[in-house]
Short mmCIF file of C-alpha atoms and ligand atoms in Angstrom, two decimals:
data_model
loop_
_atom_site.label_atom_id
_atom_site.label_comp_id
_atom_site.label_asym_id
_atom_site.label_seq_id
_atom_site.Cartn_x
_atom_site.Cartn_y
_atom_site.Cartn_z
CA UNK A 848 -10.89 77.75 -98.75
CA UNK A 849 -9.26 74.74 -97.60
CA UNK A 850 -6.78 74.35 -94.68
CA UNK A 851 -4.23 72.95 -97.35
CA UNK A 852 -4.74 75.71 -99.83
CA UNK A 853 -3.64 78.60 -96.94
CA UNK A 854 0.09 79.36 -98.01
CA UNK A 855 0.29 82.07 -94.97
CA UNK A 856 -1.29 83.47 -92.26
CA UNK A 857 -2.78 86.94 -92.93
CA UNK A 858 -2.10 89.95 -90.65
CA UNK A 859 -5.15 92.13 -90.51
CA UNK A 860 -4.38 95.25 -89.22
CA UNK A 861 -6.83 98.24 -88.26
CA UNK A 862 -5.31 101.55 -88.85
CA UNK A 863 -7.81 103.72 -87.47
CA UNK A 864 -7.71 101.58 -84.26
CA UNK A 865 -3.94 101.85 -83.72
CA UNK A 866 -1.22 104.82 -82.31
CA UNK A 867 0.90 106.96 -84.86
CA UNK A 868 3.84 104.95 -83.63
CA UNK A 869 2.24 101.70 -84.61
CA UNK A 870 0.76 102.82 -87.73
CA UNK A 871 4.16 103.95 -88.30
CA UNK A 872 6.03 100.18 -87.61
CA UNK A 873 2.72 98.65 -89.48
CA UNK A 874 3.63 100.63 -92.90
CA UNK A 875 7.78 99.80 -92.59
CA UNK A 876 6.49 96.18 -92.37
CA UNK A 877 4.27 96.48 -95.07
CA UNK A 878 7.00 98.41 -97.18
CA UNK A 879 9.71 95.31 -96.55
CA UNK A 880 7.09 92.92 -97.27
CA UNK A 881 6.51 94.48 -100.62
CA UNK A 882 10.39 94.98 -100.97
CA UNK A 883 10.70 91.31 -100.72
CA UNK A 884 8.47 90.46 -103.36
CA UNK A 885 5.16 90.30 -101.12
CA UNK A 886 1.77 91.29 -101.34
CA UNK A 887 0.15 93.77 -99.07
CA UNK A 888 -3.99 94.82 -99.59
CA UNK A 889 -4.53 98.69 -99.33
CA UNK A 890 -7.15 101.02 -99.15
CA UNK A 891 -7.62 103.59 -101.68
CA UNK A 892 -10.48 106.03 -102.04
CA UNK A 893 -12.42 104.06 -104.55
CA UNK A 894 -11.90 99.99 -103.19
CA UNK A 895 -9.39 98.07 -101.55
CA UNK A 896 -6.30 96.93 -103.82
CA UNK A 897 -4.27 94.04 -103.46
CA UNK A 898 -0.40 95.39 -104.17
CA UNK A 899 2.48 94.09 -105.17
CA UNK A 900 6.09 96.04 -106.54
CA UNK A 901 4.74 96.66 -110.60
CA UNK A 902 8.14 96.59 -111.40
CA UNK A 903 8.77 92.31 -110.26
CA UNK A 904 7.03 89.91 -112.62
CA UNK A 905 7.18 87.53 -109.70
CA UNK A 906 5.14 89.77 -107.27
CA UNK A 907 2.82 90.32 -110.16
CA UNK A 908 2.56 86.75 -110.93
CA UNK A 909 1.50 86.01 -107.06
CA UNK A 910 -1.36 88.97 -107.16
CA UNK A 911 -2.81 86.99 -110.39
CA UNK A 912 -2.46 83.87 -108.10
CA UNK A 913 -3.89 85.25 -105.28
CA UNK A 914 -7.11 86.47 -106.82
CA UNK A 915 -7.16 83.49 -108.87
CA UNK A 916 -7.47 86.08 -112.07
CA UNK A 917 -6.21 85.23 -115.50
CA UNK A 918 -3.08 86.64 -116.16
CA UNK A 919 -3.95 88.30 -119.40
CA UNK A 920 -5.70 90.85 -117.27
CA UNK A 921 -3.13 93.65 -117.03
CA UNK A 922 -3.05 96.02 -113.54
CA UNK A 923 -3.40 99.17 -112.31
CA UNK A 924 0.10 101.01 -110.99
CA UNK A 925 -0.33 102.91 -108.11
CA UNK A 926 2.30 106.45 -107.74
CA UNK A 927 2.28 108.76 -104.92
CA UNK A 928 4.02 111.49 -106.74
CA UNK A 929 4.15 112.51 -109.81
CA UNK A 930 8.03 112.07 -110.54
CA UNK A 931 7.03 108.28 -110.05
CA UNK A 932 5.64 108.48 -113.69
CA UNK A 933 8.22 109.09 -115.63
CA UNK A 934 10.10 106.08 -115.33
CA UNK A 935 6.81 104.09 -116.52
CA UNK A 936 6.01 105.16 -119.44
CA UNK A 937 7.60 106.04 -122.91
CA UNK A 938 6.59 110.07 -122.82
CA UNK A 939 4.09 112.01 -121.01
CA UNK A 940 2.16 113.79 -123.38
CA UNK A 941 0.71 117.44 -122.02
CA UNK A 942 -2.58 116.11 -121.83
CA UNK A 943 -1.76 113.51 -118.88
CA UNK A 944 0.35 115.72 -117.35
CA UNK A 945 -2.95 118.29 -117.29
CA UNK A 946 -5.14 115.13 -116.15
CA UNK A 947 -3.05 114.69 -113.55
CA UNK A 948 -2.81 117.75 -112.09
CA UNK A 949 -6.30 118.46 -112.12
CA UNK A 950 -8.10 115.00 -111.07
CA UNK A 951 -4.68 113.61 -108.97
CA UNK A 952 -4.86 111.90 -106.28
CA UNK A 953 -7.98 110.80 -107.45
CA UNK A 954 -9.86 107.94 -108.77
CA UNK A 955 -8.84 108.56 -112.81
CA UNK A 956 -6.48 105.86 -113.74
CA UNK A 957 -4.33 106.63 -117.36
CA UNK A 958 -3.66 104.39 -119.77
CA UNK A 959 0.40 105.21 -121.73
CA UNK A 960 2.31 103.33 -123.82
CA UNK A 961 4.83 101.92 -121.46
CA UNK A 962 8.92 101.84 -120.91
CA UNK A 963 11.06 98.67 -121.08
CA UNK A 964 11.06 99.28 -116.99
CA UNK A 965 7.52 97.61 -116.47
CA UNK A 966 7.18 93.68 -116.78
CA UNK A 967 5.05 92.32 -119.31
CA UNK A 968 3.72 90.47 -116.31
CA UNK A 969 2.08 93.75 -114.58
CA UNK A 970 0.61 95.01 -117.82
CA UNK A 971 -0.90 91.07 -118.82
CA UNK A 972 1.00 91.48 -122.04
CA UNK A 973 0.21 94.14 -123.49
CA UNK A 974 2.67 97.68 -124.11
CA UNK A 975 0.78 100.46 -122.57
CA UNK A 976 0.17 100.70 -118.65
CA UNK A 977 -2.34 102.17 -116.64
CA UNK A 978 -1.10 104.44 -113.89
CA UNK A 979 -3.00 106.39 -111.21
CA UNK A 980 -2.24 108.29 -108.13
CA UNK A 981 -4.77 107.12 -105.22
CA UNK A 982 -6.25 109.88 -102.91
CA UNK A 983 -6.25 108.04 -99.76
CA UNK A 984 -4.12 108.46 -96.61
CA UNK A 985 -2.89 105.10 -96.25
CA UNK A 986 -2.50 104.39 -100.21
CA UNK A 987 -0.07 107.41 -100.20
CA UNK A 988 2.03 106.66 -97.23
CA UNK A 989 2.46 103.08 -97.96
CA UNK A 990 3.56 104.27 -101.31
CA UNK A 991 6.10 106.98 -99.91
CA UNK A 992 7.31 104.39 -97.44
CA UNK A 993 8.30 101.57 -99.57
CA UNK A 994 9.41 103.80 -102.42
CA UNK A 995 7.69 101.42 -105.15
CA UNK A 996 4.81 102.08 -107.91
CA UNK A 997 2.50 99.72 -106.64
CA UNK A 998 0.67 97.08 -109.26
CA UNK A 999 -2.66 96.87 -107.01
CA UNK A 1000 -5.92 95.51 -108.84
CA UNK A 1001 -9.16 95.25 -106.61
CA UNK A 1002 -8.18 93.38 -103.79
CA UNK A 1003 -10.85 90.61 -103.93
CA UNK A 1004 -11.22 87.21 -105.57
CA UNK A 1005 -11.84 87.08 -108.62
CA UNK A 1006 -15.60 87.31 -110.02
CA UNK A 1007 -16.11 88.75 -106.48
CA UNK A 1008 -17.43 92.48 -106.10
CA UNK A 1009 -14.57 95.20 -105.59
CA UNK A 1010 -14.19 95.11 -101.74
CA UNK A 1011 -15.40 98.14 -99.88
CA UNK A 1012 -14.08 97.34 -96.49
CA UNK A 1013 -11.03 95.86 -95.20
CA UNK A 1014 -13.20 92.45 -94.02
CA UNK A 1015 -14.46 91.87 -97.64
CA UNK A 1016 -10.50 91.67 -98.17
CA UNK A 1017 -10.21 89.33 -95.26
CA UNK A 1018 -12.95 87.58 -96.10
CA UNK A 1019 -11.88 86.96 -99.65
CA UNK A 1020 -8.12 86.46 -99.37
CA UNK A 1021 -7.51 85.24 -95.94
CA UNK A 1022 -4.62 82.83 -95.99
CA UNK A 1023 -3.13 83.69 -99.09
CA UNK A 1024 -1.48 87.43 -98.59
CA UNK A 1025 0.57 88.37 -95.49
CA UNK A 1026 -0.71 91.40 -94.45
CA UNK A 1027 -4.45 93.92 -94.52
CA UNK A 1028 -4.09 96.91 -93.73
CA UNK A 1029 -8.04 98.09 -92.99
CA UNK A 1030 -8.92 101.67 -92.44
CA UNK A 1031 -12.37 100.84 -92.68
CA UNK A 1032 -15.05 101.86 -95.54
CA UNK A 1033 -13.86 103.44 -98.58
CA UNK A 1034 -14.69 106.23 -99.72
CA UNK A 1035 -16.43 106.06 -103.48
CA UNK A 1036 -17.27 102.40 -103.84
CA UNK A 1037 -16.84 101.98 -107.66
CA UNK A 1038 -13.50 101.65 -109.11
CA UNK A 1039 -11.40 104.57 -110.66
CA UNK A 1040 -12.53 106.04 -114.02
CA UNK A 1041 -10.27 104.31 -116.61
CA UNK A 1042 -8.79 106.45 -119.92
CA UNK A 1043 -7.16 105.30 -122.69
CA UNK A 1044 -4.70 108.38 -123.72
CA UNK A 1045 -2.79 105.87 -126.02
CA UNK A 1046 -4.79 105.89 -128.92
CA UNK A 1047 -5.01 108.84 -131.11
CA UNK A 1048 -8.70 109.62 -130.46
CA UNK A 1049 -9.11 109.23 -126.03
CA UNK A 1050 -11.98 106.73 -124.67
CA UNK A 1051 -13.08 106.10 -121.21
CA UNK A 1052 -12.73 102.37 -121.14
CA UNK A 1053 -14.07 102.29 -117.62
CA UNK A 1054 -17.01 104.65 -116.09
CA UNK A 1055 -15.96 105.77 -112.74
CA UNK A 1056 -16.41 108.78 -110.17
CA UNK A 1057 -14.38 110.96 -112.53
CA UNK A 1058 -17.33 111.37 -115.68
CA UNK A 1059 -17.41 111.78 -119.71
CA UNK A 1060 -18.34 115.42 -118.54
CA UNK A 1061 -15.57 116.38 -115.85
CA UNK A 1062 -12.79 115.20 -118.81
CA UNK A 1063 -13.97 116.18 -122.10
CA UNK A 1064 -12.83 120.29 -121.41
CA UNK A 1065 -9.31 118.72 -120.78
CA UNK A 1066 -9.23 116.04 -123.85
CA UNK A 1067 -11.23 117.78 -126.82
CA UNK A 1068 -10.61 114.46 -128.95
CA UNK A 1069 -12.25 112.26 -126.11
CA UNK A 1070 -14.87 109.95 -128.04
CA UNK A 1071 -18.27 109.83 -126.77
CA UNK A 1072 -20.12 106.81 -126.42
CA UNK A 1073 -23.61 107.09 -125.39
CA UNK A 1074 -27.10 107.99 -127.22
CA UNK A 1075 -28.97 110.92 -126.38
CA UNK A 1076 -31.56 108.33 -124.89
CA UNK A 1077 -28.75 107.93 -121.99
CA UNK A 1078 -27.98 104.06 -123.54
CA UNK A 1079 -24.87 102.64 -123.59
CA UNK A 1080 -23.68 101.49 -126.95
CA UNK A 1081 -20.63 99.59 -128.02
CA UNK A 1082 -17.31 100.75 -126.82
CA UNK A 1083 -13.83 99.64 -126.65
CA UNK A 1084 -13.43 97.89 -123.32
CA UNK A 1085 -10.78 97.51 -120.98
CA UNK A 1086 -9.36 94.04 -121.38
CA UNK A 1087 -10.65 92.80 -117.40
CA UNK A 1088 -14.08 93.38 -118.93
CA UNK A 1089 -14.39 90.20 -121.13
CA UNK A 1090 -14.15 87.90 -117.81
CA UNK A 1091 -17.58 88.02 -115.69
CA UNK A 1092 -17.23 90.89 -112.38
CA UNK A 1093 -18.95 91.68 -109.89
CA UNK A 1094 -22.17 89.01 -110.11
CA UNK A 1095 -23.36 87.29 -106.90
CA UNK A 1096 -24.29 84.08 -106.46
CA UNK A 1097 -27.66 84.25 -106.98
CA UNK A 1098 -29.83 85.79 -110.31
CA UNK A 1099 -29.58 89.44 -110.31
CA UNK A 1100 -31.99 90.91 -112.48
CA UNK A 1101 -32.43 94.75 -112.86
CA UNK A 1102 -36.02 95.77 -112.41
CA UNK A 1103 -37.54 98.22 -114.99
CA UNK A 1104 -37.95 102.30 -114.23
CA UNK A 1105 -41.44 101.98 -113.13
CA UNK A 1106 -42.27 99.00 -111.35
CA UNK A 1107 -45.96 97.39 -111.22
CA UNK A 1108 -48.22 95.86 -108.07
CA UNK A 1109 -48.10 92.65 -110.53
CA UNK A 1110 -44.54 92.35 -110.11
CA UNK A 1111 -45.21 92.03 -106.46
CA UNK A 1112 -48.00 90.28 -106.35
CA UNK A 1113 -45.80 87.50 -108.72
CA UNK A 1114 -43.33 87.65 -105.34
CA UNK A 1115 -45.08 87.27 -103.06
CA UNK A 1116 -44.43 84.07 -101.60
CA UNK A 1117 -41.02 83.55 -102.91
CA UNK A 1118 -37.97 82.84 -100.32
CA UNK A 1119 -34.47 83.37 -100.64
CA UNK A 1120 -34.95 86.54 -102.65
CA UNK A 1121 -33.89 90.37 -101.90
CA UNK A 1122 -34.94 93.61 -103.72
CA UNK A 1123 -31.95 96.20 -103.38
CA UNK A 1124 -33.07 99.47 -103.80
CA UNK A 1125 -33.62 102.99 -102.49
CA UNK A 1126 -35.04 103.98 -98.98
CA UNK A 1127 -37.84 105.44 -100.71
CA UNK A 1128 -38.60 102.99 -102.79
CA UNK A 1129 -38.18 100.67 -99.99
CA UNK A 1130 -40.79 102.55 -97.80
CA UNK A 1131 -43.32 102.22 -100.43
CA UNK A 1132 -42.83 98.45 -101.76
CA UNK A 1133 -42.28 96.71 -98.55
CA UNK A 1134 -46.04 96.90 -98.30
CA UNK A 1135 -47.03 95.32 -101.02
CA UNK A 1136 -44.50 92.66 -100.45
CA UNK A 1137 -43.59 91.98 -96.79
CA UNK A 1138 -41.51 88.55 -96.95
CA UNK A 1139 -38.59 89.34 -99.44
CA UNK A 1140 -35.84 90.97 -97.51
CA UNK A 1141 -35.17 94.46 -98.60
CA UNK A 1142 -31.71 96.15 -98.47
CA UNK A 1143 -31.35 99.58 -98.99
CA UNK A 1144 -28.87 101.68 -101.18
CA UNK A 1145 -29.52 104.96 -99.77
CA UNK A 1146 -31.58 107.94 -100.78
CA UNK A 1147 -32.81 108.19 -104.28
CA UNK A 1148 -31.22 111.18 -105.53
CA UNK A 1149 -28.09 110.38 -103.30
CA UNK A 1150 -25.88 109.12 -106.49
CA UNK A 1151 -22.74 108.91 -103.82
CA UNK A 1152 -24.43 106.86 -101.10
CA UNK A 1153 -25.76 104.21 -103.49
CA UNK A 1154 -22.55 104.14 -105.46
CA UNK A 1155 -20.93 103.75 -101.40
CA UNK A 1156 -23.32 100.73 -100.60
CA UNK A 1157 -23.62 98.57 -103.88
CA UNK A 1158 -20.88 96.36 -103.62
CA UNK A 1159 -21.31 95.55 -99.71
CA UNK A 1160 -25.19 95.14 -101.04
CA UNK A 1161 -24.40 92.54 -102.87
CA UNK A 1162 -21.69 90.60 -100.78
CA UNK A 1163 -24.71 90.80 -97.90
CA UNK A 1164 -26.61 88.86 -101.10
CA UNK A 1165 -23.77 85.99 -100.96
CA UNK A 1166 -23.74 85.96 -97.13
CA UNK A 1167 -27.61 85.48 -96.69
CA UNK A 1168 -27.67 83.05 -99.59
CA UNK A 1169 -30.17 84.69 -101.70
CA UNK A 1170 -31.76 82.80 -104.89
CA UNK A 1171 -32.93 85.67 -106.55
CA UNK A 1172 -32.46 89.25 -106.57
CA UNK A 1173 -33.91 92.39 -107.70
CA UNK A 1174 -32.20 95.67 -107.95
CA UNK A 1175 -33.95 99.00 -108.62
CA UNK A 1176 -32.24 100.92 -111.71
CA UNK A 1177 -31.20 104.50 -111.12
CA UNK A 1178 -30.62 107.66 -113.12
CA UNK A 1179 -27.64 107.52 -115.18
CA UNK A 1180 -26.45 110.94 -115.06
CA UNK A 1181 -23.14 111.82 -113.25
CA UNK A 1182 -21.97 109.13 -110.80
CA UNK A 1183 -24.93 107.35 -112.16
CA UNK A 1184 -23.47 105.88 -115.32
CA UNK A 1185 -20.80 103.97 -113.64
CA UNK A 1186 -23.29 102.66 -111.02
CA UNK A 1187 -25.48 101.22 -113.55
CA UNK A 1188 -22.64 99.84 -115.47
CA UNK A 1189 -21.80 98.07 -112.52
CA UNK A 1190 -25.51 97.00 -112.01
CA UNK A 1191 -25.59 95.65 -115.52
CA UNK A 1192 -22.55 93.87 -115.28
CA UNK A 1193 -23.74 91.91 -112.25
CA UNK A 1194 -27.20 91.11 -113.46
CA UNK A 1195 -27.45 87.90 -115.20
CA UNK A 1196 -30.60 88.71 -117.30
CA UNK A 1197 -31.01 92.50 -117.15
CA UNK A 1198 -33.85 92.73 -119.38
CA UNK A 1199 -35.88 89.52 -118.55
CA UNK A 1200 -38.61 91.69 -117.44
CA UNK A 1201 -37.66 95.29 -118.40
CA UNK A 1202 -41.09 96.52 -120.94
CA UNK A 1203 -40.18 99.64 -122.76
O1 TXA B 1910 -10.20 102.02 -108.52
C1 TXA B 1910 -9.47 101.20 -109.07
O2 TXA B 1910 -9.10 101.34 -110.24
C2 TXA B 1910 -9.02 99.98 -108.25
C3 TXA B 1910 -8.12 100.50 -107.13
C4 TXA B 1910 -7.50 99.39 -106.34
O3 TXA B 1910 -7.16 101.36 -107.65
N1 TXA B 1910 -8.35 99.05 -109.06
C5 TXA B 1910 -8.99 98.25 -109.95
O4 TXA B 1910 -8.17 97.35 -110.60
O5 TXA B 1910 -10.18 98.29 -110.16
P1 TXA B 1910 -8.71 96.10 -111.41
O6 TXA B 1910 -7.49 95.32 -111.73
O7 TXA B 1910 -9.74 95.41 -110.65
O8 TXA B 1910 -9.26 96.71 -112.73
C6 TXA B 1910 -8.35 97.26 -113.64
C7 TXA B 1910 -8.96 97.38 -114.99
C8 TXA B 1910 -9.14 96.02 -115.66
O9 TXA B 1910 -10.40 95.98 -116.32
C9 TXA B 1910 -7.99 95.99 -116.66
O10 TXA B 1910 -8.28 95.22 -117.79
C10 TXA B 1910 -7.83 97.48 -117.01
O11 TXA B 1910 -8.03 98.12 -115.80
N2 TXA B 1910 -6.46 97.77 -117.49
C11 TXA B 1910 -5.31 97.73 -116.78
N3 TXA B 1910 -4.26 98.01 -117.56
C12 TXA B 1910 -4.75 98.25 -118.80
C13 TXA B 1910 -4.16 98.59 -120.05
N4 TXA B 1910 -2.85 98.73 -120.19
N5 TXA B 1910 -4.98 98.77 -121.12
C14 TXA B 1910 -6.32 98.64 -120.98
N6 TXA B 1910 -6.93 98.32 -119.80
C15 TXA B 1910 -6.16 98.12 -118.74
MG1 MG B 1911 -11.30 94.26 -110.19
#
């Protein structure tokens, strides 16, 4: 970013670095920054969010601005108690109120028809609004502190990856909030399971930590939306999914289940190209291909720890300038459906040499 394009200077503040008295003054700030209409990046349990009061159309008018993202894309509002919901929406119907007590705090984020209180601006004009209560430390106490649901999307520029630690936020939107607070790496990695309770039949819009599984005894109407074969087929889609997420710079392209020594003997003296995958897979390939530079997920059968590294994966992508890249697909049970949603989403030509 330009010099001229800065509007402030950015306050990036390490919580786990600080005393309980200063963590203490750093939230009141934070809370009278967001009082006056500013914007103050967060960490939650599943990535960084950049907030702003839901209930100010201008505050959610300088979020959109800030992330350079189209303001047709409505936001997530962030409660720290459940009384907080009421005032949002038109009704609570038994089934949130069950959701919510069983997956709250926690990365499920419901989707109500919403009250007159909550600006078309903060839902990108449409009359339901997504609501969910963060389980993270700092989420909750900046929350508590300022008193305000908190519009927060992912708290990166747009057609970025979600940021995972407080310097992808930095990195991303230095200069144009006033204040980071950083507690380090988050938690999950993905963003919060999203649920559509305002339709007569439920749908998971968005496939998060929270799965199809761990929801369906609590919503007996929830559609399903996958073949027995595991594949993904059409589905309603939250309205942020039309724009592109997640992709870096260079080619992603999702390598097929089983891999063969052609593949790397094609590779072999290409530059500027990285092959994500898992440690094991890592251990084994590397020496049939030593100049591509590897970066590793995690463990195979560790769906949490490659769900935890993804997004940093592929910001280290952008960072080292890579051309091409390769990324290893994983099982798509559990945690593993949202992680290969995500993969999918940020490979350019997913198929280009998948043989079935
Ligand atoms: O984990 C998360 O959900 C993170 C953290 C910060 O809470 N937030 C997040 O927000 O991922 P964002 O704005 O990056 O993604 C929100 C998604 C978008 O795809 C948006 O279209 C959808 O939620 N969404 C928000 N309100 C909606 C609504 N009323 N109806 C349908 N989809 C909605
Ligand atoms: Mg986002």
């Amino acid at each position: 970013m330009s010099e001229k394009e800065k509007t402030c200077q950015t306050r990036w503040l390490k919580t786990n670095e600080i005393s309980m008295k200063e963590y203490r003054k750093a939230l009141e700030d934070a809370a009278s920054l967001l009082r006056d209409g500013e914007l103050v990046a967060f960490p939650t349990e599943t990535v960084y969010g950049l907030g702003g009061n839901a209930l100010d159309a201008e505050a959610a008018a300088k979020i959109y601005s800030a992330k350079g993202r189209p303001s047709d894309n409505p936001l997530i509002v962030h409660i720290s108690y459940i009384d907080m919901l009421e005032p949002l929406v038109e009704e609570i119907p038994s089934v949130c109120r069950r959701l919510a007590f069983e997956f709250w705090p926690g990365p499920l984020t419901m989707i109500l028809p919403k009250s007159d209180q909550v600006p078309m601006a903060t839902t990108g004009g449409l009359d339901t609004v997504a609501v969910r209560m963060p389980a993270h430390g700092v989420a909750l106490d900046l929350i508590d502190t300022c008193g305000l649901p908190l519009a927060a999307p992912s708290a990166n520029r747009s057609g970025k990856p979600s940021p995972t630690r407080g310097e992808h936020v930095y990195h991303d939107l230095q200069g144009r909030i006033p204040m980071v607070l950083d507690a380090g790496a988050v938690e999950i990695g993905l963003e919060s399971t999203i649920i559509d309770l305002s339709r007569p039949e439920p749908v998971i819009l968005r496939p998060g930590k929270i799965t199809y599984d761990d929801l369906k005894p609590f919503v007996p109407r929830l559609k399903e939306y996958h073949h027995p074969s595991g594949r993904e087929i059409e589905r309603p889609k939250a309205p942020g999914m039309k724009y592109t997420h997640y992709a870096p710079e260079g080619t992603m392209i999702m390598l097929p289940l089983h891999v063969e020594d052609d593949f790397f003997r094609a590779l072999e003296s290409k530059e500027k190209t990285a092959i994500l995958a898992s440690t094991e897979k890592i251990a084994r390939w590397r020496r049939f291909c030593p100049d591509v530079t590897w970066i590793a997920l995690g463990a195979e059968d560790d769906l949490d720890s490659l769900a935890h590294n993804l997004f940093h994966a592929l910001r280290q992508c952008d960072l080292l300038d890579m051309e091409t890249i390769y990324i290893e697909s994983f099982s798509e049970d559990g945690l593993g459906e949202a992680l290969m949603n995500r993969i999918r989403k940020a490979s350019s030509c997913p198929l280009l040499i998948e043989k079935q």
